[in-house]
Amino acid sequence: MVNNLATQLREGTSKSHSMAENVSFVKSFLGGVIDKESYRKLISNLYFVYSAMEEEMEKNKIMNLLNRSITELNRNLELDLEHYYGSNWKSLIRISEATKAYVERIKMISNERPELLIAHAYTRYLGDLSGGQILKKLPRAMNLSDGKGLSFYEFEEVTDEQEFKQNYKRALDSLPLDSHLADNIVAEANISFTMNMKMFQELETSFSRIIIKLITNWFSSIFQPKVSQA
Ligand code: HEM
């Protein structure tokens, strides 16, 4: 039996964490450079991920294992989507290729090895409760939002993030797991990090495209031969 799953997860994903922090899109976000279109695509992707994850966790009563309820971790992502896309957001948002693969992985795990959903919950929720708290200041700083459209970062039921994380980690440590299952959970958490990175890398492509387009437009506006008025 193991009783340190939380430490194993932290140590076993530290390399993946550094890699995720170094994806250009994440760095651009952190550096305060992001456009509204990429940001709203990011939250659309996250909507698909959380909908699948929460539905499958609910089906398998994963949070009960940790003596928690899924509703404690709910965020009103729909409100943000309405803010950025308008009231018909549901018909406007599209799932990206990498997000589709991520969602398929969650569903496959739920059918075949539901206990590994613990790993997906770890990567996303503890991430949002940690670095996510740094990221939450950015959309406003970048003028992406007038203070609205930031519900994603608010865990309304969590009053103290640090305390919540400590309790969550204690619950991870008290799961009755053998070392083989613990290893599999850490391996799945690394897969979850990879799927997140792929989702960010796709946004990087569209972000780079926007930058290239802006530069091309700027160049052509400067170098276009002036039409003679004579
Ligand atoms: C530039 C972006 C990021 C920053 C600045 C950042 C920052 C941090 C910080 C400071 C912590 C430690 C908090 C603590 O010890 O209490 C943390 C933990 C964590 N982050 Fe990130 N992070 C970033 C990106 C990500 C991404 C992309 C993911 C996954 C999708 C992620 C997942 C996690 C997880 C799961 C933890 C919990 C580690 C543990 O205590 O077990 N982070 N992050």
CSV table of N, CA, C and O in Angstrom, one decimal, residues 34-118:
chain,number,residue,atom,x,y,z
A,34,ILE,N,-1.7,38.2,-25.5
A,34,ILE,CA,-2.7,37.2,-26.0
A,34,ILE,C,-3.8,38.0,-26.7
A,34,ILE,O,-4.1,39.2,-26.3
A,35,ASP,N,-4.4,37.5,-27.7
A,35,ASP,CA,-5.5,38.2,-28.4
A,35,ASP,C,-6.8,37.6,-27.9
A,35,ASP,O,-6.9,36.4,-27.5
A,36,LYS,N,-7.9,38.3,-28.1
A,36,LYS,CA,-9.2,37.9,-27.6
A,36,LYS,C,-9.6,36.6,-28.2
A,36,LYS,O,-10.2,35.7,-27.6
A,37,GLU,N,-9.3,36.5,-29.6
A,37,GLU,CA,-9.8,35.3,-30.3
A,37,GLU,C,-9.1,34.0,-29.7
A,37,GLU,O,-9.8,33.0,-29.5
A,38,SER,N,-7.8,34.1,-29.5
A,38,SER,CA,-7.1,32.9,-28.9
A,38,SER,C,-7.7,32.6,-27.5
A,38,SER,O,-7.9,31.5,-27.1
A,39,TYR,N,-7.9,33.7,-26.7
A,39,TYR,CA,-8.4,33.5,-25.4
A,39,TYR,C,-9.8,32.8,-25.4
A,39,TYR,O,-10.0,31.9,-24.6
A,40,ARG,N,-10.7,33.3,-26.3
A,40,ARG,CA,-12.0,32.7,-26.2
A,40,ARG,C,-12.0,31.2,-26.8
A,40,ARG,O,-12.8,30.4,-26.4
A,41,LYS,N,-11.0,31.0,-27.7
A,41,LYS,CA,-10.8,29.6,-28.1
A,41,LYS,C,-10.4,28.7,-27.0
A,41,LYS,O,-10.8,27.6,-26.8
A,42,LEU,N,-9.4,29.3,-26.2
A,42,LEU,CA,-8.9,28.5,-25.0
A,42,LEU,C,-10.1,28.1,-24.1
A,42,LEU,O,-10.2,27.0,-23.7
A,43,ILE,N,-11.0,29.1,-23.8
A,43,ILE,CA,-12.0,28.8,-22.8
A,43,ILE,C,-13.1,27.9,-23.4
A,43,ILE,O,-13.7,27.1,-22.8
A,44,SER,N,-13.2,27.9,-24.8
A,44,SER,CA,-14.2,27.0,-25.4
A,44,SER,C,-13.6,25.6,-25.3
A,44,SER,O,-14.3,24.6,-24.9
A,45,ASN,N,-12.3,25.4,-25.5
A,45,ASN,CA,-11.7,24.1,-25.4
A,45,ASN,C,-11.8,23.6,-23.9
A,45,ASN,O,-12.1,22.4,-23.7
A,46,LEU,N,-11.6,24.5,-23.0
A,46,LEU,CA,-11.7,24.1,-21.6
A,46,LEU,C,-13.1,23.7,-21.2
A,46,LEU,O,-13.3,22.8,-20.4
A,47,TYR,N,-14.1,24.3,-21.9
A,47,TYR,CA,-15.5,24.0,-21.6
A,47,TYR,C,-15.7,22.5,-22.0
A,47,TYR,O,-16.3,21.7,-21.3
A,48,PHE,N,-15.2,22.1,-23.2
A,48,PHE,CA,-15.4,20.7,-23.6
A,48,PHE,C,-14.6,19.8,-22.7
A,48,PHE,O,-15.2,18.7,-22.4
A,49,VAL,N,-13.4,20.1,-22.3
A,49,VAL,CA,-12.7,19.3,-21.4
A,49,VAL,C,-13.4,19.1,-20.0
A,49,VAL,O,-13.6,18.0,-19.6
A,50,TYR,N,-13.8,20.2,-19.4
A,50,TYR,CA,-14.5,20.1,-18.1
A,50,TYR,C,-15.8,19.4,-18.2
A,50,TYR,O,-16.2,18.6,-17.3
A,51,SER,N,-16.6,19.6,-19.3
A,51,SER,CA,-17.9,19.0,-19.4
A,51,SER,C,-17.7,17.5,-19.4
A,51,SER,O,-18.3,16.8,-18.7
A,52,ALA,N,-16.7,17.0,-20.2
A,52,ALA,CA,-16.4,15.6,-20.3
A,52,ALA,C,-15.9,15.0,-19.0
A,52,ALA,O,-16.4,14.0,-18.4
A,53,MET,N,-14.9,15.7,-18.4
A,53,MET,CA,-14.3,15.2,-17.2
A,53,MET,C,-15.3,15.1,-16.0
A,53,MET,O,-15.4,14.1,-15.3
A,54,GLU,N,-16.1,16.2,-15.9
A,54,GLU,CA,-17.1,16.2,-14.8
A,54,GLU,C,-18.2,15.2,-15.0
A,54,GLU,O,-18.6,14.5,-14.0
A,55,GLU,N,-18.6,15.0,-16.2
A,55,GLU,CA,-19.7,14.1,-16.5
A,55,GLU,C,-19.1,12.6,-16.1
A,55,GLU,O,-19.8,11.9,-15.5
A,56,GLU,N,-17.9,12.3,-16.6
A,56,GLU,CA,-17.4,11.0,-16.4
A,56,GLU,C,-17.0,10.8,-14.9
A,56,GLU,O,-17.2,9.7,-14.4
A,57,MET,N,-16.6,11.8,-14.2
A,57,MET,CA,-16.3,11.6,-12.8
A,57,MET,C,-17.5,11.4,-12.0
A,57,MET,O,-17.5,10.6,-11.1
A,58,GLU,N,-18.6,12.1,-12.4
A,58,GLU,CA,-19.9,12.0,-11.7
A,58,GLU,C,-20.4,10.6,-11.9
A,58,GLU,O,-20.8,9.9,-10.9
A,59,LYS,N,-20.3,10.1,-13.1
A,59,LYS,CA,-20.8,8.7,-13.4
A,59,LYS,C,-20.0,7.7,-12.6
A,59,LYS,O,-20.6,6.7,-12.1
A,60,ASN,N,-18.7,7.9,-12.3
A,60,ASN,CA,-17.9,6.9,-11.6
A,60,ASN,C,-17.7,7.3,-10.1
A,60,ASN,O,-16.9,6.6,-9.5
A,61,LYS,N,-18.4,8.3,-9.7
A,61,LYS,CA,-18.4,8.8,-8.3
A,61,LYS,C,-16.9,8.9,-7.8
A,61,LYS,O,-16.5,8.5,-6.7
A,62,ILE,N,-16.1,9.6,-8.7
A,62,ILE,CA,-14.7,9.7,-8.4
A,62,ILE,C,-14.4,10.6,-7.2
A,62,ILE,O,-13.6,10.4,-6.3
A,63,MET,N,-15.2,11.7,-7.1
A,63,MET,CA,-15.0,12.7,-6.0
A,63,MET,C,-15.4,12.1,-4.7
A,63,MET,O,-14.9,12.5,-3.6
A,64,ASN,N,-16.3,11.1,-4.7
A,64,ASN,CA,-16.7,10.5,-3.4
A,64,ASN,C,-15.5,9.8,-2.8
A,64,ASN,O,-15.4,9.7,-1.6
A,65,LEU,N,-14.7,9.2,-3.7
A,65,LEU,CA,-13.5,8.5,-3.2
A,65,LEU,C,-12.6,9.5,-2.4
A,65,LEU,O,-11.9,9.1,-1.4
A,66,LEU,N,-12.7,10.8,-2.7
A,66,LEU,CA,-11.8,11.8,-2.0
A,66,LEU,C,-12.7,12.5,-1.0
A,66,LEU,O,-12.2,13.6,-0.5
A,67,ASN,N,-13.8,12.0,-0.7
A,67,ASN,CA,-14.8,12.7,0.2
A,67,ASN,C,-15.1,14.1,-0.2
A,67,ASN,O,-15.1,15.0,0.7
A,68,ARG,N,-15.2,14.3,-1.5
A,68,ARG,CA,-15.5,15.7,-1.9
A,68,ARG,C,-16.7,15.6,-2.8
A,68,ARG,O,-17.1,14.5,-3.3
A,69,SER,N,-17.3,16.7,-3.2
A,69,SER,CA,-18.4,16.7,-4.1
A,69,SER,C,-17.9,17.5,-5.3
A,69,SER,O,-17.2,18.5,-5.2
A,70,ILE,N,-18.3,17.1,-6.5
A,70,ILE,CA,-17.9,17.7,-7.7
A,70,ILE,C,-18.4,19.2,-7.8
A,70,ILE,O,-17.7,20.1,-8.4
A,71,THR,N,-19.5,19.4,-7.2
A,71,THR,CA,-20.1,20.8,-7.3
A,71,THR,C,-19.2,21.8,-6.5
A,71,THR,O,-19.2,23.0,-6.9
A,72,GLU,N,-18.4,21.4,-5.6
A,72,GLU,CA,-17.5,22.3,-4.9
A,72,GLU,C,-16.5,22.9,-5.9
A,72,GLU,O,-16.0,24.0,-5.7
A,73,LEU,N,-16.2,22.2,-7.0
A,73,LEU,CA,-15.2,22.6,-7.9
A,73,LEU,C,-15.8,23.3,-9.2
A,73,LEU,O,-15.0,23.7,-10.0
A,74,ASN,N,-17.1,23.3,-9.2
A,74,ASN,CA,-17.7,23.9,-10.4
A,74,ASN,C,-17.4,25.4,-10.6
A,74,ASN,O,-17.2,26.1,-9.6
A,75,ARG,N,-17.2,25.7,-11.8
A,75,ARG,CA,-17.0,27.1,-12.2
A,75,ARG,C,-18.0,27.4,-13.3
A,75,ARG,O,-18.3,26.5,-14.1
A,76,ASN,N,-18.4,28.7,-13.4
A,76,ASN,CA,-19.4,29.0,-14.4
A,76,ASN,C,-18.8,29.4,-15.7
A,76,ASN,O,-18.9,30.6,-16.1
A,77,LEU,N,-18.2,28.4,-16.3
A,77,LEU,CA,-17.6,28.6,-17.6
A,77,LEU,C,-18.6,29.1,-18.7
A,77,LEU,O,-18.2,29.9,-19.6
A,78,GLU,N,-19.8,28.7,-18.5
A,78,GLU,CA,-20.9,29.1,-19.5
A,78,GLU,C,-21.0,30.6,-19.5
A,78,GLU,O,-21.2,31.2,-20.5
A,79,LEU,N,-21.0,31.2,-18.3
A,79,LEU,CA,-21.1,32.6,-18.2
A,79,LEU,C,-20.0,33.3,-19.0
A,79,LEU,O,-20.2,34.3,-19.7
A,80,ASP,N,-18.8,32.8,-18.9
A,80,ASP,CA,-17.6,33.4,-19.6
A,80,ASP,C,-17.9,33.3,-21.1
A,80,ASP,O,-17.6,34.2,-21.9
A,81,LEU,N,-18.4,32.1,-21.5
A,81,LEU,CA,-18.6,31.9,-23.0
A,81,LEU,C,-19.6,32.8,-23.5
A,81,LEU,O,-19.5,33.3,-24.6
A,82,GLU,N,-20.7,33.0,-22.7
A,82,GLU,CA,-21.7,34.0,-23.1
A,82,GLU,C,-21.1,35.4,-23.2
A,82,GLU,O,-21.5,36.1,-24.1
A,83,HIS,N,-20.2,35.7,-22.3
A,83,HIS,CA,-19.6,37.0,-22.3
A,83,HIS,C,-18.8,37.2,-23.6
A,83,HIS,O,-18.8,38.2,-24.3
A,84,TYR,N,-18.0,36.2,-24.0
A,84,TYR,CA,-17.1,36.3,-25.2
A,84,TYR,C,-17.8,36.0,-26.5
A,84,TYR,O,-17.3,36.5,-27.5
A,85,TYR,N,-18.9,35.2,-26.5
A,85,TYR,CA,-19.5,34.8,-27.8
A,85,TYR,C,-20.9,35.3,-27.9
A,85,TYR,O,-21.4,35.3,-29.0
A,86,GLY,N,-21.5,35.7,-26.8
A,86,GLY,CA,-22.9,36.1,-26.9
A,86,GLY,C,-23.8,35.0,-26.5
A,86,GLY,O,-23.4,33.8,-26.3
A,87,SER,N,-25.2,35.3,-26.5
A,87,SER,CA,-26.1,34.3,-25.9
A,87,SER,C,-26.2,33.0,-26.7
A,87,SER,O,-26.6,31.9,-26.1
A,88,ASN,N,-25.8,33.0,-28.0
A,88,ASN,CA,-25.9,31.8,-28.7
A,88,ASN,C,-24.5,31.1,-28.8
A,88,ASN,O,-24.2,30.4,-29.8
A,89,TRP,N,-23.7,31.2,-27.7
A,89,TRP,CA,-22.4,30.7,-27.7
A,89,TRP,C,-22.3,29.2,-28.0
A,89,TRP,O,-21.4,28.7,-28.6
A,90,LYS,N,-23.3,28.5,-27.6
A,90,LYS,CA,-23.3,27.0,-27.7
A,90,LYS,C,-23.2,26.6,-29.2
A,90,LYS,O,-22.6,25.6,-29.6
A,91,SER,N,-23.9,27.4,-30.1
A,91,SER,CA,-23.8,27.1,-31.5
A,91,SER,C,-22.6,27.7,-32.2
A,91,SER,O,-22.3,27.4,-33.3
A,92,LEU,N,-21.8,28.5,-31.5
A,92,LEU,CA,-20.7,29.1,-32.1
A,92,LEU,C,-19.3,28.4,-31.7
A,92,LEU,O,-18.4,28.5,-32.5
A,93,ILE,N,-19.3,27.8,-30.6
A,93,ILE,CA,-18.0,27.2,-30.2
A,93,ILE,C,-17.7,25.9,-30.9
A,93,ILE,O,-18.6,25.2,-31.2
A,94,ARG,N,-16.4,25.7,-31.2
A,94,ARG,CA,-16.0,24.5,-31.9
A,94,ARG,C,-14.9,23.8,-31.1
A,94,ARG,O,-14.1,24.4,-30.5
A,95,ILE,N,-15.0,22.5,-31.1
A,95,ILE,CA,-13.9,21.7,-30.4
A,95,ILE,C,-12.7,21.6,-31.4
A,95,ILE,O,-12.9,21.3,-32.5
A,96,SER,N,-11.5,21.8,-30.8
A,96,SER,CA,-10.3,21.7,-31.7
A,96,SER,C,-9.9,20.2,-31.7
A,96,SER,O,-10.4,19.4,-31.0
A,97,GLU,N,-9.0,19.9,-32.7
A,97,GLU,CA,-8.5,18.5,-32.8
A,97,GLU,C,-7.9,18.0,-31.6
A,97,GLU,O,-8.2,16.9,-31.1
A,98,ALA,N,-7.0,18.8,-31.0
A,98,ALA,CA,-6.3,18.3,-29.8
A,98,ALA,C,-7.3,18.1,-28.6
A,98,ALA,O,-7.1,17.2,-27.8
A,99,THR,N,-8.2,19.0,-28.5
A,99,THR,CA,-9.2,18.9,-27.5
A,99,THR,C,-10.1,17.7,-27.6
A,99,THR,O,-10.4,17.0,-26.7
A,100,LYS,N,-10.4,17.4,-28.9
A,100,LYS,CA,-11.2,16.2,-29.2
A,100,LYS,C,-10.4,15.0,-28.7
A,100,LYS,O,-11.0,14.1,-28.1
A,101,ALA,N,-9.1,14.9,-29.0
A,101,ALA,CA,-8.3,13.7,-28.5
A,101,ALA,C,-8.3,13.7,-27.0
A,101,ALA,O,-8.4,12.6,-26.4
A,102,TYR,N,-8.2,14.8,-26.4
A,102,TYR,CA,-8.2,14.9,-24.9
A,102,TYR,C,-9.5,14.3,-24.3
A,102,TYR,O,-9.6,13.5,-23.4
A,103,VAL,N,-10.6,14.8,-24.9
A,103,VAL,CA,-12.0,14.4,-24.5
A,103,VAL,C,-12.2,12.9,-24.7
A,103,VAL,O,-12.7,12.2,-23.8
A,104,GLU,N,-11.7,12.4,-25.9
A,104,GLU,CA,-11.8,11.0,-26.1
A,104,GLU,C,-11.0,10.1,-25.1
A,104,GLU,O,-11.4,9.1,-24.7
A,105,ARG,N,-9.8,10.7,-24.7
A,105,ARG,CA,-9.0,10.0,-23.8
A,105,ARG,C,-9.8,9.9,-22.4
A,105,ARG,O,-9.8,8.8,-21.8
A,106,ILE,N,-10.4,11.0,-22.0
A,106,ILE,CA,-11.1,11.0,-20.7
A,106,ILE,C,-12.3,10.0,-20.8
A,106,ILE,O,-12.5,9.2,-19.9
A,107,LYS,N,-13.0,9.9,-22.0
A,107,LYS,CA,-14.1,8.9,-22.1
A,107,LYS,C,-13.6,7.5,-22.1
A,107,LYS,O,-14.2,6.6,-21.5
A,108,MET,N,-12.5,7.3,-22.8
A,108,MET,CA,-11.9,5.9,-22.8
A,108,MET,C,-11.5,5.5,-21.4
A,108,MET,O,-11.8,4.4,-21.0
A,109,ILE,N,-10.8,6.4,-20.7
A,109,ILE,CA,-10.4,6.0,-19.3
A,109,ILE,C,-11.6,5.7,-18.5
A,109,ILE,O,-11.6,4.8,-17.7
A,110,SER,N,-12.6,6.6,-18.6
A,110,SER,CA,-13.8,6.4,-17.8
A,110,SER,C,-14.4,5.0,-18.0
A,110,SER,O,-14.9,4.4,-17.1
A,111,ASN,N,-14.4,4.5,-19.3
A,111,ASN,CA,-15.0,3.2,-19.6
A,111,ASN,C,-14.1,2.1,-19.1
A,111,ASN,O,-14.5,1.1,-18.7
A,112,GLU,N,-12.8,2.3,-19.3
A,112,GLU,CA,-11.9,1.1,-19.1
A,112,GLU,C,-11.2,1.1,-17.7
A,112,GLU,O,-10.9,0.1,-17.2
A,113,ARG,N,-10.7,2.3,-17.3
A,113,ARG,CA,-10.0,2.4,-16.0
A,113,ARG,C,-10.4,3.6,-15.2
A,113,ARG,O,-9.6,4.6,-15.0
A,114,PRO,N,-11.7,3.7,-14.8
A,114,PRO,CA,-12.2,4.9,-14.2
A,114,PRO,C,-11.4,5.5,-13.1
A,114,PRO,O,-11.3,6.7,-12.9
A,115,GLU,N,-10.6,4.6,-12.3
A,115,GLU,CA,-9.9,5.2,-11.2
A,115,GLU,C,-8.8,6.1,-11.7
A,115,GLU,O,-8.3,7.0,-10.9
A,116,LEU,N,-8.4,6.0,-13.0
A,116,LEU,CA,-7.4,6.9,-13.5
A,116,LEU,C,-7.9,8.3,-13.7
A,116,LEU,O,-7.1,9.2,-14.0
A,117,LEU,N,-9.2,8.5,-13.6
A,117,LEU,CA,-9.7,9.9,-13.7
A,117,LEU,C,-9.2,10.7,-12.6
A,117,LEU,O,-9.1,12.0,-12.8
A,118,ILE,N,-8.7,10.1,-11.5
A,118,ILE,CA,-8.1,10.9,-10.4
A,118,ILE,C,-7.0,11.7,-11.0
A,118,ILE,O,-6.7,12.8,-10.5
